[in-house]
XYZ file of C-alpha atoms in Angstrom:
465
model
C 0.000 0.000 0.000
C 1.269 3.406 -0.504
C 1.386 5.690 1.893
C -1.401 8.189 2.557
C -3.772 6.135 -0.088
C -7.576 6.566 0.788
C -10.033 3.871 -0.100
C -13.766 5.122 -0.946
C -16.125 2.921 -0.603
C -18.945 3.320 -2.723
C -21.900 2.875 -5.118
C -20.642 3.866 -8.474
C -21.202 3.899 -12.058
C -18.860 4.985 -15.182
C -18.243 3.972 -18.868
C -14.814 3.176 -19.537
C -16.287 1.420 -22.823
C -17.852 3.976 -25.738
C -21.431 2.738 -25.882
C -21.426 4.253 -29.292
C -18.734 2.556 -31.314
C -17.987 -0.447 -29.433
C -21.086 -2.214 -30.182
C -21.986 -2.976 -26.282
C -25.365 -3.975 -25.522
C -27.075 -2.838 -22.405
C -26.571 -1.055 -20.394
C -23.067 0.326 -21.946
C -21.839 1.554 -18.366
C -20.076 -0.442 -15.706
C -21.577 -0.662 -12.591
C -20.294 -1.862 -8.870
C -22.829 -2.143 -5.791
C -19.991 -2.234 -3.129
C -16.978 -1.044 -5.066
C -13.276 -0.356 -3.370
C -11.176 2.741 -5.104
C -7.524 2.983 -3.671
C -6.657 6.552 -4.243
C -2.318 7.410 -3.704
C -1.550 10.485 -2.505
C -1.180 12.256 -5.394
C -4.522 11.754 -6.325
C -4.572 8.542 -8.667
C -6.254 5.000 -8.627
C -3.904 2.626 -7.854
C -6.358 -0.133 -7.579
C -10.433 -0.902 -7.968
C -12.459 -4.184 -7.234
C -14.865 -4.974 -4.702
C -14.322 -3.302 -1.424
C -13.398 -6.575 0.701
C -10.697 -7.266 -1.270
C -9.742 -3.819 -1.220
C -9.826 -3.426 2.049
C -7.587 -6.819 2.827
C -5.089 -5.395 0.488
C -5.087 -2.081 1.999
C -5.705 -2.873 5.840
C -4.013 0.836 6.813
C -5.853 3.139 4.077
C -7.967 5.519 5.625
C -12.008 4.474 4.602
C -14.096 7.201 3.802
C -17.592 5.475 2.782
C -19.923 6.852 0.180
C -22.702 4.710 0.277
C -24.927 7.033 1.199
C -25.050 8.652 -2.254
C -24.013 7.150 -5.859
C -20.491 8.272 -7.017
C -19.532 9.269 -10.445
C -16.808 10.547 -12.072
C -16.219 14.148 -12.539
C -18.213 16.038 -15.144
C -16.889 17.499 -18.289
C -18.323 20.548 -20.269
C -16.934 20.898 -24.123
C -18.364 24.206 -24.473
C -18.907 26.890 -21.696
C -18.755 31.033 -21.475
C -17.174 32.592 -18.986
C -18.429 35.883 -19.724
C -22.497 34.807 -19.859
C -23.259 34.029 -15.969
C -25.223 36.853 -15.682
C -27.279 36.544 -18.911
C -28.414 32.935 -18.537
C -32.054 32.000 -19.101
C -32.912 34.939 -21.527
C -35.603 33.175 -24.034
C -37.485 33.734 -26.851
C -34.487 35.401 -29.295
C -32.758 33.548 -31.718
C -28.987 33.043 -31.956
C -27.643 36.420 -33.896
C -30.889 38.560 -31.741
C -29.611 37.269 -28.488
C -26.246 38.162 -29.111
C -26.907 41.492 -29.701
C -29.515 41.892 -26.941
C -27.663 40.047 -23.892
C -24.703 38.764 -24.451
C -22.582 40.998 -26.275
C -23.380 44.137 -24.159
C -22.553 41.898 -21.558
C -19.309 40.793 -22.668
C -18.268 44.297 -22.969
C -18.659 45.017 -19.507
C -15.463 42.337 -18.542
C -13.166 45.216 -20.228
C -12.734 46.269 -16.160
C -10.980 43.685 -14.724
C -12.169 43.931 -11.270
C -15.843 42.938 -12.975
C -14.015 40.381 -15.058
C -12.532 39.082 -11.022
C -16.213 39.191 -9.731
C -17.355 36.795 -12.945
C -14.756 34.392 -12.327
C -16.133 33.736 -9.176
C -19.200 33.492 -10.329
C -18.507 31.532 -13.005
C -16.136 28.767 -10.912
C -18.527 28.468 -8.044
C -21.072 27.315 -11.103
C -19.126 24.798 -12.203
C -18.093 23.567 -8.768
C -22.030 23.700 -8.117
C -23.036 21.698 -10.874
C -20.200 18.763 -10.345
C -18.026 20.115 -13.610
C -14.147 19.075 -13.048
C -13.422 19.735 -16.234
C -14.025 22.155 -19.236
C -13.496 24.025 -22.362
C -14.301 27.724 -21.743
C -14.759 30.114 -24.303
C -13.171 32.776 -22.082
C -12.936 36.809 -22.943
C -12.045 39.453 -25.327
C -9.869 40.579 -22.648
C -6.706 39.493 -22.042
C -6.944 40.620 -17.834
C -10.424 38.654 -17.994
C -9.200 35.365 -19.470
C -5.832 35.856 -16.853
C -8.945 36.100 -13.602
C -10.254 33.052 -14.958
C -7.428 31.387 -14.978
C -6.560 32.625 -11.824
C -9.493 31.335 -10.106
C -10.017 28.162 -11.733
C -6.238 27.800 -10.234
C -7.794 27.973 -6.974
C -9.741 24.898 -6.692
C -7.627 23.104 -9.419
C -10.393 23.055 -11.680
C -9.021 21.597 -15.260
C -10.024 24.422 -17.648
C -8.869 24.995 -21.018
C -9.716 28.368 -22.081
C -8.217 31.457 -24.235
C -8.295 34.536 -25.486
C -11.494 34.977 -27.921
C -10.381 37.059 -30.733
C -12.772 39.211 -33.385
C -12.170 41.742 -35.918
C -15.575 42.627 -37.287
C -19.552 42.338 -37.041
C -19.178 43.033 -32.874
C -19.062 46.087 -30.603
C -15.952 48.001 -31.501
C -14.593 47.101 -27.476
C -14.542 43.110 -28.676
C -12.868 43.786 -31.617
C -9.193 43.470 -32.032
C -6.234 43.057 -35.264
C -4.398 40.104 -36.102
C -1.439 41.592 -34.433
C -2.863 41.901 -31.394
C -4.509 39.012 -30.931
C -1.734 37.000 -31.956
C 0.529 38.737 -29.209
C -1.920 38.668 -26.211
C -2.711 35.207 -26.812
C 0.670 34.060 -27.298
C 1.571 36.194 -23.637
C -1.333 34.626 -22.020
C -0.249 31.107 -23.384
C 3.138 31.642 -21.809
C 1.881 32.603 -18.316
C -0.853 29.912 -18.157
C -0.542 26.715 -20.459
C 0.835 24.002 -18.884
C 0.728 25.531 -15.410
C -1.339 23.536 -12.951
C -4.369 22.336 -14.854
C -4.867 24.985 -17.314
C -4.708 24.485 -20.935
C -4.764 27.417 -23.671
C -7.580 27.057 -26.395
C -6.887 28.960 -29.442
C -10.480 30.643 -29.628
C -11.972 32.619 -32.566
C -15.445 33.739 -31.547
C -16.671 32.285 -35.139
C -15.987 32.765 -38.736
C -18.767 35.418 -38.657
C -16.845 37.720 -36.760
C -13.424 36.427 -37.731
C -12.328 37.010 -40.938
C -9.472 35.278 -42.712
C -6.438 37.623 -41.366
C -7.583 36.815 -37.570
C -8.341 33.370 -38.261
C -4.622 32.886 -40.256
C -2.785 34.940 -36.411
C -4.990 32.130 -34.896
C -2.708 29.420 -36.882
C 0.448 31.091 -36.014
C -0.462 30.742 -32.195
C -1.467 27.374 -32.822
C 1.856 26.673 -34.014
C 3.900 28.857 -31.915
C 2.398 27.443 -28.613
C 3.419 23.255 -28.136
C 0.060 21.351 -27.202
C -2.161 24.266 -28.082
C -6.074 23.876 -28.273
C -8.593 25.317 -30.556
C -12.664 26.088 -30.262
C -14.801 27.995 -31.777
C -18.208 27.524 -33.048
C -19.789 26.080 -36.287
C -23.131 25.330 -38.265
C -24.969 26.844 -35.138
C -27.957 28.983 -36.853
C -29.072 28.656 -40.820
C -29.379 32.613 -40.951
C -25.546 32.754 -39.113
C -24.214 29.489 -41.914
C -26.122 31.181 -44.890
C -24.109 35.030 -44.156
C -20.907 32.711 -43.442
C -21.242 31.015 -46.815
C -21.809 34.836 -48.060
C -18.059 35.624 -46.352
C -16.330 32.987 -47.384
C -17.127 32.523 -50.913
C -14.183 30.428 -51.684
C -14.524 27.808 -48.925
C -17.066 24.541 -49.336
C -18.753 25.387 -45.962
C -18.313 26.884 -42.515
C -16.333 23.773 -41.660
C -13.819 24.919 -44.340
C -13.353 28.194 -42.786
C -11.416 26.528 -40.182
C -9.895 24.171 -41.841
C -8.019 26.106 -44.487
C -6.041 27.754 -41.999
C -4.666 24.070 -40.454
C -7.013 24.896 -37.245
C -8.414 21.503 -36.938
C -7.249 17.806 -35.660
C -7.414 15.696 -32.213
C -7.134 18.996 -30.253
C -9.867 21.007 -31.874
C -13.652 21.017 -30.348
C -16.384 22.856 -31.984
C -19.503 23.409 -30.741
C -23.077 23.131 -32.284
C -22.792 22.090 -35.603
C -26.563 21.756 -35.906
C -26.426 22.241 -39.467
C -23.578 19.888 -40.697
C -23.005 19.504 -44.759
C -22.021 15.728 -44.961
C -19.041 16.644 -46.623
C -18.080 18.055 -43.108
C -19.189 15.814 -41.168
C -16.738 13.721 -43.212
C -13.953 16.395 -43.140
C -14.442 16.496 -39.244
C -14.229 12.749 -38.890
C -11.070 12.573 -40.905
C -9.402 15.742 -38.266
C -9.708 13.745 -35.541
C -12.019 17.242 -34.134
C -14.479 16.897 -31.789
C -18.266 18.307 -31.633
C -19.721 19.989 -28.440
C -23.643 19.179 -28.551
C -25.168 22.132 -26.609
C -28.672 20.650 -26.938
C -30.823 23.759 -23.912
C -28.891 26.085 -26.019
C -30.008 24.377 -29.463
C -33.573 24.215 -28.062
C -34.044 27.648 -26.229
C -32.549 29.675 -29.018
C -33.968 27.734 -31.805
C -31.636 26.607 -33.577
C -32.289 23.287 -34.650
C -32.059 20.074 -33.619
C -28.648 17.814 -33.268
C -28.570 14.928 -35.116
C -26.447 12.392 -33.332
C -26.865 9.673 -35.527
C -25.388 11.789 -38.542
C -22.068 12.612 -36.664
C -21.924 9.324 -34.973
C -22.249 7.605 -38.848
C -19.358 9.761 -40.203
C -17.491 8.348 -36.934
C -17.381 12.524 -35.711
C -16.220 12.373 -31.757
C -19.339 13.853 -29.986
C -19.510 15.145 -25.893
C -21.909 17.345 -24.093
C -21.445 21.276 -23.650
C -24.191 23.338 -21.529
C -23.705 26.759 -23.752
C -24.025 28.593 -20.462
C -25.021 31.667 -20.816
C -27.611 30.735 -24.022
C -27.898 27.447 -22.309
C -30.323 27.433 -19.388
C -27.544 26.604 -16.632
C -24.622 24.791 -15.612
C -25.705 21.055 -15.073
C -24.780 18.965 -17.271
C -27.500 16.482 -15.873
C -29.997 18.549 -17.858
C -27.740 18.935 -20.929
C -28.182 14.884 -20.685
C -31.862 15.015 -20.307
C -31.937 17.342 -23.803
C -29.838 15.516 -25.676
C -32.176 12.442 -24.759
C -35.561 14.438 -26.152
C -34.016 16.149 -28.872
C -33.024 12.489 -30.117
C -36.857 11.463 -29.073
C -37.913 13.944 -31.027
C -36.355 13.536 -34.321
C -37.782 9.770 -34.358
C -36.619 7.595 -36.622
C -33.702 10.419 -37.869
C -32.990 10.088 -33.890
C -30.497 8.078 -32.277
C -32.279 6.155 -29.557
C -30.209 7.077 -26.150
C -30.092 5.068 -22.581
C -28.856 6.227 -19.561
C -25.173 4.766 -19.892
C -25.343 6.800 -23.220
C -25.433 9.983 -21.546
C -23.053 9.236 -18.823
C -20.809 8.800 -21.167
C -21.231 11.586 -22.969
C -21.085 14.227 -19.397
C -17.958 11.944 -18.717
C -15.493 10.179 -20.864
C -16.681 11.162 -23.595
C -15.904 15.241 -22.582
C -12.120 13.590 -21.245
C -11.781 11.995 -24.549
C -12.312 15.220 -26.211
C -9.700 17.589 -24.831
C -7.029 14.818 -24.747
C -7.362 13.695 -20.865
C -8.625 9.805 -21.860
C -5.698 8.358 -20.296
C -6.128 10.734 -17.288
C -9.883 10.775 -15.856
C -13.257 10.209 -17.617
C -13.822 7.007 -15.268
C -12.883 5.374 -12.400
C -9.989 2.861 -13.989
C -6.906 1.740 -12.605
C -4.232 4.543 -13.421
C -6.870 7.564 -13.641
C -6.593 10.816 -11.456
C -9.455 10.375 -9.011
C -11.936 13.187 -9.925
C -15.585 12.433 -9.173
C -18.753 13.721 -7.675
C -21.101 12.188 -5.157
C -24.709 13.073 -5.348
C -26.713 12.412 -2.478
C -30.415 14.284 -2.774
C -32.236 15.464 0.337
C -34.776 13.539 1.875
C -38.223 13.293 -0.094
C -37.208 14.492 -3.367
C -38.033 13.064 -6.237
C -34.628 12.189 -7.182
C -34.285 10.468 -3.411
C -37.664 8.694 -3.725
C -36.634 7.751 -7.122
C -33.193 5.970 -6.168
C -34.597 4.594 -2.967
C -36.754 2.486 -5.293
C -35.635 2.079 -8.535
C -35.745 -1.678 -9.992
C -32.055 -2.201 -11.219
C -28.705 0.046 -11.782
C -29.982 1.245 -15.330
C -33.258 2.569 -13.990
C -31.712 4.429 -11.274
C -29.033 6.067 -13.555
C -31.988 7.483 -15.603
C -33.289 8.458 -12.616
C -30.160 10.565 -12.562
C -30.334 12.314 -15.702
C -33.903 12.982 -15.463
C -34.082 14.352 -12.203
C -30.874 15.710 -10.790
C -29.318 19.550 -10.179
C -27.295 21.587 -8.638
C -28.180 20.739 -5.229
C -27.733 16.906 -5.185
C -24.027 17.350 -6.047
C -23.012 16.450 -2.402
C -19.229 16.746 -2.570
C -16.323 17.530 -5.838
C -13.064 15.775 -5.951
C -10.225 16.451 -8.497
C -7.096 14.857 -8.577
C -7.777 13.347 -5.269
C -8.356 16.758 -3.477
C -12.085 17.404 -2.509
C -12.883 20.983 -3.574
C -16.804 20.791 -2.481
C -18.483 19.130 0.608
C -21.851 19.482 1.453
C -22.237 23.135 -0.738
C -19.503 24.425 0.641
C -16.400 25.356 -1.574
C -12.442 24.547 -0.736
C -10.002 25.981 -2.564
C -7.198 23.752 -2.796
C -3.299 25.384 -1.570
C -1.795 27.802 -3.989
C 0.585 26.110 -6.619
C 3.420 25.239 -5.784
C 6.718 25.463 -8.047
C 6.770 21.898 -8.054
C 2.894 22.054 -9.750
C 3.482 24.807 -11.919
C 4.668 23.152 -15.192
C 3.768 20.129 -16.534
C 2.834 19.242 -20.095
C -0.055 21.078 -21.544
C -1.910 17.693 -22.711
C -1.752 15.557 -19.352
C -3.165 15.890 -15.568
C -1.168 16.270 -13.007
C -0.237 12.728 -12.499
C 2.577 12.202 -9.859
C 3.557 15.953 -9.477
C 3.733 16.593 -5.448
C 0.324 17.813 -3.825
């Protein structure tokens, strides 16, 4: 045993198999009743199996016993905004209306930093909240906003990828900025944060509406000035937003092709949406290696369209779950699951029929998979960083009542997905450090020099805590 391991004890579920492509029949997520995690000190799984046997091989690791609630492993949102918090749950505008009317005039406002400091609190505690580990965050126009994100996502070790998000026309005159500029703020904020604790930089054009070909070409050159970079942006969201793309780009087979002809896409690239996929980019996506974030409260409350799964999953295009927040209605990526279940319902037979281990897959591994942290976390397997949630409801909720009496493991993770929030996320772990217990937030110790640099595509595996 090593020293200082902890072995949980607990009822847990994860999918360390891709229900999607590996042909699995039900339920497509593993399951354990009474299940032993070892945990080292530095935050990995060192060993799983059924807690007896765990506990014989590890008679001096301190037990801390879950039972009491269901554990899973850490959430993961493909496709959040740091600058939205306060504009979340606006409806009845469409995608380009919206923009204008909330979320652009609030963007504007994170041009004082000490606002931009108050949002990052904001926006952490809502991810803590909601049981999110891990994410790709569209951050700020402004370089002093996307440094206070980083800062306090630094504070509770929160794994965020995130960037500058750069623009030079069809926005407010404060987002806009010149290929020169953007190129040498992101490249400065690249050097102070990627690879430093868990933060990751993400190369981030807002979209090829607002980003014309000399922004999206300094975009390239910081993709391939800074080792390990990522890249997001969004895609195919809105017909009347694809139709004045097409319009821009004249030259280019679709919106896909926007990104592409500047090199932007491959295993590291995530874009979001892409509601409104020609098949020629599904196929072009498929053959990058890049990722799509399906945003499916966003999708629905803006009216956008609806996702078809079964297209991208045909073409063999990578697909996780992003909550869109602020045009998505919130945080939890519980609901996000719960949409992407009735938007597939509702395109019937052009649907792609989803079960519960479906969509834990998709808030989990699926996310890890996605911003190159498979081999890190996404379940609870032998040689994973231990980041997880615990969700224990209060008494005489429907979620409680629910799991007190469901009929098998695949009925109560449904149970899940249709009924949990916010406030059943009991307690947050990352890395082996709990960062939430009962509501109540704990930020982790500042870095040390020890944790400062590691490379920009792993965890922290086996760096001193």
């Amino acid at each position: 045993m090593i020293p200082g391991s902890v072995l949980y004890r607990a009822r847990a579920y994860d999918t360390p198999d891709n229900p999607f492509i590996d042909d699995l029949t039900r339920p497509g997520f593993r399951y354990d009743d009474d299940l032993g995690l070892v945990v080292s000190a530095q935050g990995v799984i060192t060993a799983r199996g059924p807690f007896a046997a765990m506990a014989a091989a590890s008679p001096q690791a301190t037990v801390i016993d879950l039972r009491a609630g269901i554990l899973l492993p850490g959430l993961v949102d493909t496709h959040v905004h740091f600058p939205q918090v306060r504009v979340i749950g606006a409806l009845g505008m469409p995608l380009l209306e919206w923009l204008e009317r909330c979320a652009l005039p609030e963007e504007q406002h994170l041009a004082s930093p000490d606002y931009a400091a108050t949002i990052a609190t904001e926006f952490v505690a809502g991810l803590i909240a909601a049981g999110t580990t891990t994410s790709l965050v569209f951050g700020s126009h402004f370089a002093p906003a996307v440094d206070a994100l980083f800062t306090e996502a630094a504070r509770f070790g929160l794994r965020v990828t995130s960037g500058l998000v750069v623009s030079d026309r069809m926005l407010p005159e404060p987002l806009l900025t010149t290929p020169q500029r953007a190129y040498a703020e992101s490249l400065a904020l690249a050097a102070r944060w990627h690879g430093v604790g868990q933060a990751r930089y993400a190369v981030t054009p807002r979209f090829s509406l607002s980003a014309s070909d000399p922004i999206l070409a300094a975009c390239a050159s910081v993709m391939s000035d800074v080792e390990g970079a990522f890249f997001t942006s969004h895609v195919n969201e809105n017909l009347v937003e694809v139709a004045t793309v097409r319009g821009q780009f004249p030259d280019r087979s679709g919106y896909v092709d926007t990104y592409d002809h500047h090199g932007l896409l491959g295993p590291g690239s995530v874009l979001a949406h892409n509601v409104h996929p020609l098949d020629a980019e599904l196929a072009a996506l498929a053959d990058r290696s890049t990722a799509v974030a399906h945003c499916p409260s966003s999708n629905s409350a803006l009216g956008s369209g609806l996702f078809s799964l079964r297209r991208h999953v045909a073409a063999g295009v990578p697909v996780a779950l992003g909550s869109d927040v602020g045009a998505g209605t919130g945080f939890s990526l519980f609901k996000e699951g719960l949409q992407a279940y009735f938007v597939q319902r509702l395109l019937g037979d052009q649907g792609l029929p989803l079960a519960p281990g479906h969509l834990l897959h998709l808030s989990t591994s699926a996310g890890a998979a996605a911003l190159g942290l498979a081999d890190v976390i996404g379940d609870f397997s032998e040689g994973k960083e231990f980041d997880a949630i615990c969700l224990r409801p209060p008494a005489g909720t429907a979620l409680d009542i629910g799991l007190r009496h469901a009929g098998s493991p695949e009925e109560a993770l449904g149970k899940v997905f249709a009924l949990a929030g916010d406030a059943d996320v009991a307690d947050v772990w990352i890395a082996g450090e709990q960062i939430a217990s009962g509501g109540f937030l704990r930020p982790v110790s500042p870095l040390t020099p020890a944790r400062r640099h590691m490379p920009a595509g792993s965890g922290s595996r086996g760096t001193p805590r």
